Amino acid sequence: MKYQKLFAGRIGGESFGRGESLYKFEKIKRARREAETVCPERPIIDLGIGEPDQGADPAVVEVLQKAAGDPANRGYTDNGIPGFQQAAAGYMHQVFGAAGLDPEAEVAHGIGSKSILALLPQAFINPGDAMLTTVPGYPIAAAQTKALGGEILPLPLKQENGYLPDLSLYSDTELARVKLLYINYPNNPTGAVATREFYQRVVEFARRHSLVVISDEAYAALVYDGEKPLSFMSVDGAKDVSVSVQSLSKAFNMTGWRLAFAAGNAQVIKAFREVKDQYDSGQFAAIQHAGIYCLAHPEITQAAVRKYSRRLDLLVDTLNYLGFEAVKPKGTFYLYVKVPKAVSSGERFTSAEEFSLHLLHRHGVSTVPWDDAGAYVRLSVTWTGEDEEVIGTLRERLHGEPFIF
Ligand SMILES: Cc1ncc(COP(=O)(O)O)c(C=O)c1O
């Protein structure tokens, strides 16, 4: 192949495209296509999707439509329009009680939080530096850190600790190389939320070890049953040591729109802007105007919160009826459950991936497996279709097969 020798090491060098190892979500997509081909008359119940099943609020779409036709919005926005930064600072105050963010110096927009998480390590990581990161989790910041020659020190999230990491896992010598700590609450995939007390410990830890906390808050507004939305920025001293990365994707059903922001420490924001300038020229101003409308209407999120909460109740009941030990998460739209050891027909599972493939091929149910800290599957309540029908079909398909834990 003509260019095989030219590929960079960070994408596999000469072996690029030749390995067996596939990105997990690509593997799931392929398995799903295979299951559909083998059994076309049985529609897949898709509990594997990580994005909302509905579109943006009609009022938001209307703002976009108007703004898209305004010639003033046509150009590059570089590091964003001031109105969006002001709206973001207002939102952080209104929803999370994080007062006093300076829109100019302490807020920056991004083309989705994935992009912000990919760019932040570029501002800090030299070869040989390290990043602490919770696992299982959203892998982007860690992947970029590795691509830059950095090392990942994993912080496993365990059920017995409420899926909060043990910050005493590494020695001071190991921590001396750490520049970044990535945390994500409400957490994908466990659905756990952080406590204020935990966040306070993180602030102290970051101070003691002179590191920057990247708090990924993509699901921050999606919390249930009286839980109050909490940002790392809501905690005293957090702004000295961190940035919170907020996204409009999940809170406002805008995954495809690509709009997010980072808010926090001015030096970190400045460095992020510097890097970002090299990679993109800002999100379309019309989308930022639509974002301004959203951020001033946080009640839009509440309709989604009610729906996900109801669906999570239904799913938890169903799984518990089937023998799982499912507990409703306090946040996100994910339910994270331990996989069974076997099914009564004899098939045994040594990993979450095996169990997930069993659910897919045997029952036409798609889930996401996680094997990083115990074997679990993640089920998302962002299915399309009537709740009663989806849940009824799920019960019907699974109830004939007792699971052994
Ligand atoms: C934990 C977490 N962070 C960040 C993102 C990225 O979201 P976006 O780039 O749409 O803002 C996702 C998307 O699934 C996520 O699960």
Short mmCIF file of C-alpha atoms in Angstrom, two decimals, residues 43-312:
data_model
loop_
_atom_site.label_atom_id
_atom_site.label_comp_id
_atom_site.label_asym_id
_atom_site.label_seq_id
_atom_site.Cartn_x
_atom_site.Cartn_y
_atom_site.Cartn_z
CA PRO A 43 -36.03 -5.50 15.20
CA ILE A 44 -33.10 -4.71 17.49
CA ILE A 45 -33.98 -3.07 20.81
CA ASP A 46 -31.22 -0.50 20.89
CA LEU A 47 -30.10 0.30 24.44
CA GLY A 48 -26.60 1.12 23.27
CA ILE A 49 -27.10 4.65 21.99
CA GLY A 50 -25.29 7.49 23.75
CA GLU A 51 -27.37 10.38 22.50
CA PRO A 52 -30.87 11.79 23.02
CA ASP A 53 -33.73 10.27 21.01
CA GLN A 54 -35.34 13.67 20.37
CA GLY A 55 -34.33 16.85 18.59
CA ALA A 56 -33.80 20.34 19.94
CA ASP A 57 -36.68 22.40 21.30
CA PRO A 58 -38.65 24.10 18.45
CA ALA A 59 -37.91 27.55 19.91
CA VAL A 60 -34.19 26.82 19.65
CA VAL A 61 -34.56 25.68 16.03
CA GLU A 62 -36.38 28.92 15.28
CA VAL A 63 -33.54 31.01 16.72
CA LEU A 64 -31.11 29.08 14.53
CA GLN A 65 -33.24 29.56 11.42
CA LYS A 66 -33.39 33.33 11.89
CA ALA A 67 -29.74 33.67 12.83
CA ALA A 68 -28.62 31.50 9.91
CA GLY A 69 -30.10 34.03 7.46
CA ASP A 70 -28.43 37.03 9.07
CA PRO A 71 -25.35 38.07 7.03
CA ALA A 72 -23.72 39.36 10.22
CA ASN A 73 -23.34 35.73 11.30
CA ARG A 74 -21.57 34.49 8.18
CA GLY A 75 -17.91 34.63 9.15
CA TYR A 76 -15.35 32.86 11.27
CA THR A 77 -16.06 33.26 14.95
CA ASP A 78 -12.55 32.24 16.04
CA ASN A 79 -12.71 32.03 19.80
CA GLY A 80 -16.46 32.65 19.95
CA ILE A 81 -18.96 35.45 20.25
CA PRO A 82 -19.05 37.36 23.56
CA GLY A 83 -22.81 36.82 23.98
CA PHE A 84 -22.33 33.06 24.21
CA GLN A 85 -19.63 33.40 26.85
CA GLN A 86 -21.89 35.72 28.87
CA ALA A 87 -24.80 33.28 28.56
CA ALA A 88 -22.53 30.42 29.64
CA ALA A 89 -21.38 32.31 32.75
CA GLY A 90 -25.04 33.11 33.54
CA TYR A 91 -26.01 29.45 33.13
CA MET A 92 -23.25 28.29 35.46
CA HIS A 93 -24.55 30.69 38.08
CA GLN A 94 -28.26 29.98 37.59
CA VAL A 95 -28.11 26.19 37.34
CA PHE A 96 -25.08 25.30 39.48
CA GLY A 97 -24.71 28.30 41.78
CA ALA A 98 -21.21 28.89 40.35
CA ALA A 99 -21.12 32.67 40.64
CA GLY A 100 -18.50 35.13 39.49
CA LEU A 101 -17.14 33.54 36.30
CA ASP A 102 -15.68 36.25 34.11
CA PRO A 103 -17.19 35.63 30.64
CA GLU A 104 -14.22 37.15 28.87
CA ALA A 105 -11.32 35.52 30.70
CA GLU A 106 -12.84 32.40 32.23
CA VAL A 107 -15.17 31.00 29.55
CA ALA A 108 -14.42 29.66 26.07
CA HIS A 109 -16.71 27.93 23.60
CA GLY A 110 -15.85 24.75 21.73
CA ILE A 111 -17.16 22.69 18.83
CA GLY A 112 -18.61 20.07 21.18
CA SER A 113 -17.06 18.94 24.43
CA LYS A 114 -15.31 16.08 22.63
CA SER A 115 -13.24 18.70 20.83
CA ILE A 116 -12.50 20.60 24.06
CA LEU A 117 -11.42 17.36 25.78
CA ALA A 118 -9.17 16.49 22.85
CA LEU A 119 -7.54 19.92 22.80
CA LEU A 120 -6.91 20.49 26.50
CA PRO A 121 -4.10 17.89 26.78
CA GLN A 122 -2.30 19.67 23.93
CA ALA A 123 -1.85 22.65 26.23
CA PHE A 124 -0.21 20.60 29.01
CA ILE A 125 1.20 17.22 28.02
CA ASN A 126 4.84 16.75 26.99
CA PRO A 127 6.23 13.26 26.40
CA GLY A 128 6.72 11.60 29.79
CA ASP A 129 4.01 13.60 31.57
CA ALA A 130 1.03 11.79 33.02
CA MET A 131 -2.71 12.16 33.43
CA LEU A 132 -4.96 10.58 36.03
CA THR A 133 -8.24 9.43 34.61
CA THR A 134 -11.27 7.61 35.93
CA VAL A 135 -12.05 4.28 34.25
CA PRO A 136 -14.35 3.15 32.77
CA GLY A 137 -15.05 6.40 31.03
CA TYR A 138 -15.18 8.66 28.01
CA PRO A 139 -11.77 8.04 26.46
CA ILE A 140 -10.96 11.18 24.47
CA ALA A 141 -8.70 13.16 26.84
CA ALA A 142 -6.78 9.99 27.69
CA ALA A 143 -6.36 9.02 24.03
CA GLN A 144 -4.96 12.45 23.19
CA THR A 145 -2.66 12.38 26.19
CA LYS A 146 -1.25 9.07 24.95
CA ALA A 147 -0.93 10.41 21.41
CA LEU A 148 1.20 13.24 22.84
CA GLY A 149 3.56 10.74 24.48
CA GLY A 150 1.92 11.03 27.90
CA GLU A 151 1.06 8.23 30.26
CA ILE A 152 -2.32 7.34 31.75
CA LEU A 153 -2.68 6.45 35.42
CA PRO A 154 -6.13 4.89 35.73
CA LEU A 155 -8.43 5.47 38.69
CA PRO A 156 -10.90 2.56 38.71
CA LEU A 157 -14.51 3.37 39.57
CA LYS A 158 -15.95 0.69 41.83
CA GLN A 159 -19.49 0.09 42.97
CA GLU A 160 -18.44 -0.17 46.65
CA ASN A 161 -17.06 3.40 46.52
CA GLY A 162 -20.15 4.86 44.86
CA TYR A 163 -18.10 4.94 41.64
CA LEU A 164 -15.90 7.72 43.05
CA PRO A 165 -12.14 7.24 42.59
CA ASP A 166 -9.65 6.52 45.36
CA LEU A 167 -7.33 9.52 45.20
CA SER A 168 -4.74 7.81 47.39
CA LEU A 169 -4.05 5.07 44.86
CA TYR A 170 -0.73 6.49 43.62
CA SER A 171 2.40 7.48 45.52
CA ASP A 172 3.73 11.04 45.65
CA THR A 173 6.58 9.95 43.37
CA GLU A 174 4.12 8.68 40.76
CA LEU A 175 1.99 11.80 41.15
CA ALA A 176 4.98 14.07 40.56
CA ARG A 177 4.65 13.41 36.80
CA VAL A 178 0.90 14.03 36.75
CA LYS A 179 -0.28 17.30 35.22
CA LEU A 180 -3.96 16.56 34.60
CA LEU A 181 -6.78 14.81 36.43
CA TYR A 182 -9.84 13.91 34.34
CA ILE A 183 -13.10 13.33 36.19
CA ASN A 184 -16.65 13.04 34.84
CA TYR A 185 -19.79 13.41 36.96
CA PRO A 186 -22.61 12.60 36.45
CA ASN A 187 -20.60 9.71 35.12
CA ASN A 188 -20.72 7.91 31.81
CA PRO A 189 -21.12 4.92 32.05
CA THR A 190 -21.93 4.35 35.74
CA GLY A 191 -24.58 7.08 36.16
CA ALA A 192 -23.01 8.07 39.49
CA VAL A 193 -23.02 11.67 40.67
CA ALA A 194 -20.30 13.42 42.67
CA THR A 195 -20.87 14.77 46.14
CA ARG A 196 -19.81 18.25 47.19
CA GLU A 197 -17.54 16.62 49.78
CA PHE A 198 -15.79 14.56 47.07
CA TYR A 199 -15.29 17.65 44.93
CA GLN A 200 -13.78 19.45 47.93
CA ARG A 201 -11.30 16.60 48.34
CA VAL A 202 -10.43 16.90 44.65
CA VAL A 203 -9.70 20.62 45.07
CA GLU A 204 -7.33 19.87 47.97
CA PHE A 205 -5.70 17.01 46.04
CA ALA A 206 -5.16 19.23 42.98
CA ARG A 207 -3.64 21.96 45.12
CA ARG A 208 -1.33 19.55 46.94
CA HIS A 209 -0.05 17.99 43.73
CA SER A 210 -0.16 21.13 41.54
CA LEU A 211 -2.30 19.65 38.84
CA VAL A 212 -5.17 20.82 36.65
CA VAL A 213 -8.56 19.16 36.99
CA ILE A 214 -10.60 18.66 33.83
CA SER A 215 -14.16 18.14 35.01
CA ASP A 216 -16.22 16.71 32.15
CA GLU A 217 -19.79 17.78 32.91
CA ALA A 218 -21.56 16.70 29.73
CA TYR A 219 -24.48 15.30 31.79
CA ALA A 220 -24.42 17.82 34.65
CA ALA A 221 -28.04 18.94 34.28
CA LEU A 222 -29.47 15.41 33.92
CA VAL A 223 -30.08 14.41 37.54
CA TYR A 224 -33.07 12.68 39.17
CA ASP A 225 -35.21 12.31 42.22
CA GLY A 226 -34.43 15.53 44.00
CA GLU A 227 -30.69 15.48 43.25
CA LYS A 228 -29.49 19.07 42.61
CA PRO A 229 -27.32 19.74 39.54
CA LEU A 230 -23.75 20.13 40.77
CA SER A 231 -20.73 21.44 38.91
CA PHE A 232 -17.14 21.21 40.09
CA MET A 233 -17.25 25.01 39.70
CA SER A 234 -19.92 25.12 42.44
CA VAL A 235 -17.26 24.21 45.00
CA ASP A 236 -15.00 26.74 46.76
CA GLY A 237 -11.53 26.92 45.29
CA ALA A 238 -12.33 24.84 42.17
CA LYS A 239 -11.68 27.75 39.85
CA ASP A 240 -8.08 27.92 41.09
CA VAL A 241 -7.34 24.40 39.91
CA SER A 242 -9.68 23.45 37.09
CA VAL A 243 -12.00 23.91 34.17
CA SER A 244 -15.50 22.46 33.90
CA VAL A 245 -16.44 21.30 30.44
CA GLN A 246 -20.15 21.71 29.73
CA SER A 247 -22.00 20.52 26.64
CA LEU A 248 -25.32 21.45 25.06
CA SER A 249 -25.49 18.01 23.41
CA LYS A 250 -27.28 16.04 26.10
CA ALA A 251 -28.92 18.78 28.19
CA PHE A 252 -30.57 20.40 25.16
CA ASN A 253 -30.83 17.49 22.68
CA MET A 254 -28.24 19.08 20.39
CA THR A 255 -25.63 16.40 19.77
CA GLY A 256 -25.25 17.17 16.07
CA TRP A 257 -25.08 20.93 16.58
CA ARG A 258 -21.61 20.77 18.17
CA LEU A 259 -21.65 23.36 20.90
CA ALA A 260 -19.99 23.31 24.32
CA PHE A 261 -17.91 25.47 26.60
CA ALA A 262 -15.12 25.30 29.13
CA ALA A 263 -15.36 27.50 32.23
CA GLY A 264 -12.88 28.00 35.01
CA ASN A 265 -9.27 28.94 35.58
CA ALA A 266 -8.24 31.90 33.41
CA GLN A 267 -4.75 30.57 32.66
CA VAL A 268 -6.14 27.23 31.52
CA ILE A 269 -8.79 28.95 29.39
CA LYS A 270 -6.12 31.15 27.82
CA ALA A 271 -3.96 28.15 26.93
CA PHE A 272 -6.98 26.26 25.59
CA ARG A 273 -7.85 29.21 23.33
CA GLU A 274 -4.30 29.35 22.05
CA VAL A 275 -4.41 25.66 21.07
CA LYS A 276 -7.96 25.83 19.72
CA ASP A 277 -6.99 28.67 17.41
CA GLN A 278 -4.66 26.24 15.63
CA TYR A 279 -7.37 23.64 15.06
CA ASP A 280 -10.62 25.38 14.20
CA SER A 281 -12.06 28.81 13.52
CA GLY A 282 -15.00 28.67 15.90
CA GLN A 283 -18.56 27.38 15.72
CA PHE A 284 -21.04 29.05 13.33
CA ALA A 285 -22.38 32.20 15.07
CA ALA A 286 -26.00 31.18 14.35
CA ILE A 287 -25.49 28.00 16.38
CA GLN A 288 -23.95 30.04 19.19
CA HIS A 289 -27.02 32.32 19.13
CA ALA A 290 -29.26 29.26 19.46
CA GLY A 291 -27.00 28.20 22.35
CA ILE A 292 -27.48 31.58 24.03
CA TYR A 293 -31.24 30.97 23.92
CA CYS A 294 -30.82 27.50 25.49
CA LEU A 295 -28.54 28.67 28.24
CA ALA A 296 -31.09 31.31 29.22
CA HIS A 297 -33.82 28.61 29.28
CA PRO A 298 -32.47 25.79 31.42
CA GLU A 299 -36.05 24.62 32.01
CA ILE A 300 -35.87 23.06 28.49
CA THR A 301 -33.77 20.30 30.04
CA GLN A 302 -36.50 19.43 32.55
CA ALA A 303 -38.78 17.74 29.98
CA ALA A 304 -35.92 15.38 29.09
CA VAL A 305 -35.13 14.80 32.77
CA ARG A 306 -38.74 13.72 33.45
CA LYS A 307 -38.72 11.37 30.47
CA TYR A 308 -35.38 9.72 31.29
CA SER A 309 -36.34 9.37 34.95
CA ARG A 310 -39.60 7.58 34.05
CA ARG A 311 -37.78 5.32 31.58
CA LEU A 312 -35.02 4.50 34.07
#
